[in-house]
mmCIF file of C-alpha atoms in Angstrom:
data_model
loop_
_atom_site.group_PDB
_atom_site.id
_atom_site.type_symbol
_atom_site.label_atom_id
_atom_site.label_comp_id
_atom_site.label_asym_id
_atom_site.label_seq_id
_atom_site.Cartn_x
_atom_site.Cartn_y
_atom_site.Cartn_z
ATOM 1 C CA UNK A 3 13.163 19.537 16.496
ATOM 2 C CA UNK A 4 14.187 17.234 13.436
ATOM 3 C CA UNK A 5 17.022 19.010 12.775
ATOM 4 C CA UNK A 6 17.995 19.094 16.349
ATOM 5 C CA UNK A 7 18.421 15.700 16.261
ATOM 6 C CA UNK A 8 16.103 15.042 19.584
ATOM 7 C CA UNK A 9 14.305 13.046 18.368
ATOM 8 C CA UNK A 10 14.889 9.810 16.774
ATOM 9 C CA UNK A 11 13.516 8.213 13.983
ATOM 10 C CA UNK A 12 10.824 6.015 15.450
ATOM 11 C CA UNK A 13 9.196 9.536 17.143
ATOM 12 C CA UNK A 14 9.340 11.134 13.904
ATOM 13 C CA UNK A 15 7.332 8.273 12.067
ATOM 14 C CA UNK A 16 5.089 8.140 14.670
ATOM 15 C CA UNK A 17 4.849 11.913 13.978
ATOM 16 C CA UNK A 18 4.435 12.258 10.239
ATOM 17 C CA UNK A 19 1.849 9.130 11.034
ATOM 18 C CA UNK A 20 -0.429 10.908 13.575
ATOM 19 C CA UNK A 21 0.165 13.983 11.833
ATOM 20 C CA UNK A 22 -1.274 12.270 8.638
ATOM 21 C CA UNK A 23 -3.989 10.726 10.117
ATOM 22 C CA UNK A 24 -5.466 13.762 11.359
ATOM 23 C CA UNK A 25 -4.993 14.915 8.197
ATOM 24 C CA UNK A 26 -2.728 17.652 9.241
ATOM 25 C CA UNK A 27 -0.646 18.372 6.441
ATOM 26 C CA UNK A 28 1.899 20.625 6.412
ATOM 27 C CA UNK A 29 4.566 20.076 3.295
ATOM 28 C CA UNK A 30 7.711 22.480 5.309
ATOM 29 C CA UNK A 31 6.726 20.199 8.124
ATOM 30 C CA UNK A 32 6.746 16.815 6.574
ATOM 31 C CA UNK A 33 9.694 17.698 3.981
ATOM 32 C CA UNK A 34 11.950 18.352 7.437
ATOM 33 C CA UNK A 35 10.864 15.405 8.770
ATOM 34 C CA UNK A 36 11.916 13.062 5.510
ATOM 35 C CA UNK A 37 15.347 15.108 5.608
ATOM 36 C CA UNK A 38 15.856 14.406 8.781
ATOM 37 C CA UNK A 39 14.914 10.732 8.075
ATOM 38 C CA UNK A 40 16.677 9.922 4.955
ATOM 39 C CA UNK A 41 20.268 9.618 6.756
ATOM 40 C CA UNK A 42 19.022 7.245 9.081
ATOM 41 C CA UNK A 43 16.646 5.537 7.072
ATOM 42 C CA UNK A 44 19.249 2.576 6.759
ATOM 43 C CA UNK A 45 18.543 1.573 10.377
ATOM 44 C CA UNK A 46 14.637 1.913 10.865
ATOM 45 C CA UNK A 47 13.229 -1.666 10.650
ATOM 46 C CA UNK A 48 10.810 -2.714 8.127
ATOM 47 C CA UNK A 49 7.345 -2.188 9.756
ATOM 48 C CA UNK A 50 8.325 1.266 10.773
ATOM 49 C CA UNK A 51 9.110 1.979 7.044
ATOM 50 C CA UNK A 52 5.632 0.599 5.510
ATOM 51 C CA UNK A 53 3.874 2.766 8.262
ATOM 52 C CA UNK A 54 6.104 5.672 7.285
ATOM 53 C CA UNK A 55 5.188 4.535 3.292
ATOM 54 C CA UNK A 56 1.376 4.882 3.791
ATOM 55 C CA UNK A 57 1.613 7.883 6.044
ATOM 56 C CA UNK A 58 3.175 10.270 3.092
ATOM 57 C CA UNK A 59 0.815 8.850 0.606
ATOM 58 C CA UNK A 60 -2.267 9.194 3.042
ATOM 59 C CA UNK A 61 -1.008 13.006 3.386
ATOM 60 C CA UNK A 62 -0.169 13.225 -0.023
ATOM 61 C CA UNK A 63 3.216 14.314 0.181
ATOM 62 C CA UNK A 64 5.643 13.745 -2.666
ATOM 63 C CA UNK A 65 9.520 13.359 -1.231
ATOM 64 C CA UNK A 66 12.196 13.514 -3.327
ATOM 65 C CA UNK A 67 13.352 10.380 -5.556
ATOM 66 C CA UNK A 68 16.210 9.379 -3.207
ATOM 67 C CA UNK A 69 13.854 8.986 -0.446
ATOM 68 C CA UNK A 70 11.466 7.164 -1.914
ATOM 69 C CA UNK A 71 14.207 4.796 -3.128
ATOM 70 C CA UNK A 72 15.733 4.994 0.205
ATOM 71 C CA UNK A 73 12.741 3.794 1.853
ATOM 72 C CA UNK A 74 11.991 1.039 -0.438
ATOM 73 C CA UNK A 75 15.251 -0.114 -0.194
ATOM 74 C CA UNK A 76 16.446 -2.385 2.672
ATOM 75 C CA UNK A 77 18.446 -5.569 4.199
ATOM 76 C CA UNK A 78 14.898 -7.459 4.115
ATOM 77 C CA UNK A 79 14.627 -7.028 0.156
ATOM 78 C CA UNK A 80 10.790 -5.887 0.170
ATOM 79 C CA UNK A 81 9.972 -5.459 -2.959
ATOM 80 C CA UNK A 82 7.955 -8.964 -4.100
ATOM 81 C CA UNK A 83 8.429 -9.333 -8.045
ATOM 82 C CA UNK A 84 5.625 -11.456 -9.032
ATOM 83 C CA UNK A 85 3.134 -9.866 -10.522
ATOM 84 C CA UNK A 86 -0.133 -8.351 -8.912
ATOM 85 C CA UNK A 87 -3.402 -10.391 -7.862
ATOM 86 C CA UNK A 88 -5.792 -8.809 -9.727
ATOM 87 C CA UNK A 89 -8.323 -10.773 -7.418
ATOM 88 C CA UNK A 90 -7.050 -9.651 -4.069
ATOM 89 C CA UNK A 91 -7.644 -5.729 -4.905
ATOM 90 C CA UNK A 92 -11.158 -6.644 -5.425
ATOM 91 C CA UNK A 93 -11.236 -8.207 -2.327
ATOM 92 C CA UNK A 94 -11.564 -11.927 -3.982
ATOM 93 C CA UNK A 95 -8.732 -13.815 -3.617
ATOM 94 C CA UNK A 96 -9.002 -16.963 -1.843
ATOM 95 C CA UNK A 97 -5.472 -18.123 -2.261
ATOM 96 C CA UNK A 98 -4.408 -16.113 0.856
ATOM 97 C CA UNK A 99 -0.785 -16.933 2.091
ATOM 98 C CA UNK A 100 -0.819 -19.605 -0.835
ATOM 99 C CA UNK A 101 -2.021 -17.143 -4.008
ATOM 100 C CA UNK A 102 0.992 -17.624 -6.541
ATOM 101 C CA UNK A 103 0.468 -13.942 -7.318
ATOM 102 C CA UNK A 104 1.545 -10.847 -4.989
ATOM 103 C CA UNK A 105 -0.706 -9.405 -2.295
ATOM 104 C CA UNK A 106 1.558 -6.764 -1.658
ATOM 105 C CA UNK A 107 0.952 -2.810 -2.127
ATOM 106 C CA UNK A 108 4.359 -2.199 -3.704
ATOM 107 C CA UNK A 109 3.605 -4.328 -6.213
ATOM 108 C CA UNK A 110 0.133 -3.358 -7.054
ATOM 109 C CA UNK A 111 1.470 0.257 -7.751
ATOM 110 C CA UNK A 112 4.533 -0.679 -9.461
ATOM 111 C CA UNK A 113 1.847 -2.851 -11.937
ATOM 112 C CA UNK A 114 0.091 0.307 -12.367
ATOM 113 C CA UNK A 115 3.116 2.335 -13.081
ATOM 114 C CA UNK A 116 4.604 0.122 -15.759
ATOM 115 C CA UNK A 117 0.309 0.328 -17.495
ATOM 116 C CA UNK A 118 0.162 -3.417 -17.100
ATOM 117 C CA UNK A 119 -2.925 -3.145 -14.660
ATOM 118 C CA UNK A 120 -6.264 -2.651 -16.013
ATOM 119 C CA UNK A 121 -9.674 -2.046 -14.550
ATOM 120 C CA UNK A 122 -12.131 -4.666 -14.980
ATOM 121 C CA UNK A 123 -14.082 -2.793 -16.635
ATOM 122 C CA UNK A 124 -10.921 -2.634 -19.526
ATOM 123 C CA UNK A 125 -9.896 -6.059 -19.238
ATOM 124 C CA UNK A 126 -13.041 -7.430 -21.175
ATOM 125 C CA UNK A 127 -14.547 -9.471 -17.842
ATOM 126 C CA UNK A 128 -18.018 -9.312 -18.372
ATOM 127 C CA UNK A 129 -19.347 -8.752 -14.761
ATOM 128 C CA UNK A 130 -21.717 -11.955 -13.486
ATOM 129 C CA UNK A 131 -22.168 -10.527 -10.037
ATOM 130 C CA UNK A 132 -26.119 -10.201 -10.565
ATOM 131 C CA UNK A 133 -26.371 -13.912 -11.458
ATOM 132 C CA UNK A 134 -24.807 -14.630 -8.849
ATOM 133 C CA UNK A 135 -27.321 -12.145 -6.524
ATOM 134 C CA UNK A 136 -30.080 -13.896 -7.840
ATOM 135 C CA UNK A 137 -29.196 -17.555 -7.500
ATOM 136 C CA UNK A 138 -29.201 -16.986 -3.811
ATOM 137 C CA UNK A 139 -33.117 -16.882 -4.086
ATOM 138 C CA UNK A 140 -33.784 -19.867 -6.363
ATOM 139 C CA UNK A 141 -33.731 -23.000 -4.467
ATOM 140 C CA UNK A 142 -30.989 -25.413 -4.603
ATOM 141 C CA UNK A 143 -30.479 -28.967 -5.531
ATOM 142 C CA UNK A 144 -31.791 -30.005 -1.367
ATOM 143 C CA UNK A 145 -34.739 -27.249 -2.127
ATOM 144 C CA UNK A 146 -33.292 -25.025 0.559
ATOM 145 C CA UNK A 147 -33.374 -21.182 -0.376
ATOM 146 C CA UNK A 148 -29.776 -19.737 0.685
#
């Protein structure tokens, strides 16, 4: 059907998406699908592409390098070159919208790629998330327990 050309390139997202998230993987099946893809890649809109992103790594499919780069390339300029928020993979940054650092995916992984990201654990941060646990039961400076 992908090489058939009947269907276009939103159904076979929405495919390889499903597909993935019933974790039926099939790597002739998904490899067809990013052929068929990759020479109209240029025209799928943004949103379709990130879902189309996550879906192969969710499967764990590895494309070829052209269609990675193909997908990550586009009019819109996705890729955000400021460096990762180290805070907003732990779920901690409270920046949001404003954070001078990057909340986006692509730029967590490229971080990770180039070995600039480190654990916490490896960056020398002492966890205090105990002392924090156990303030919550000492009174405050109103003598109300939290």
């Amino acid at each position: 059907a992908f090489n058939r050309k009947s269907l276009g390139p939103s159904d076979i997202i929405t495919t390889i998406a499903t597909l993935a998230d019933l974790n039926a993987y099939n790597e002739k099946l998904f490899e067809a699908a990013c052929e068929a893809l990759q020479r109209e890649l240029s025209r799928v809109d943004e949103a379709l592409k990130s879902r189309l992103e996550s879906s192969l790594k969710q499967a764990g499919h590895r494309p070829s390098e052209d269609f990675i780069r193909a997908l990550r390339s586009g009019a819109g300029g996705r890729a955000d070159k400021r460096q990762a928020c180290p805070m907003f993979w732990r779920g901690q940054c409270k920046w949001g919208p404003k954070c001078k650092l990057s909340h986006d995916d692509t730029s967590f992984e490229t971080t990770v790629e180039n070995g600039a990201w480190k654990p916490p654990s490896a960056s020398g941060g002492k966890s205090v998330g105990y002392k924090q646990s156990a303030d919550l039961f000492k009174a405050d400076r109103c003598g109300a327990l939290w």
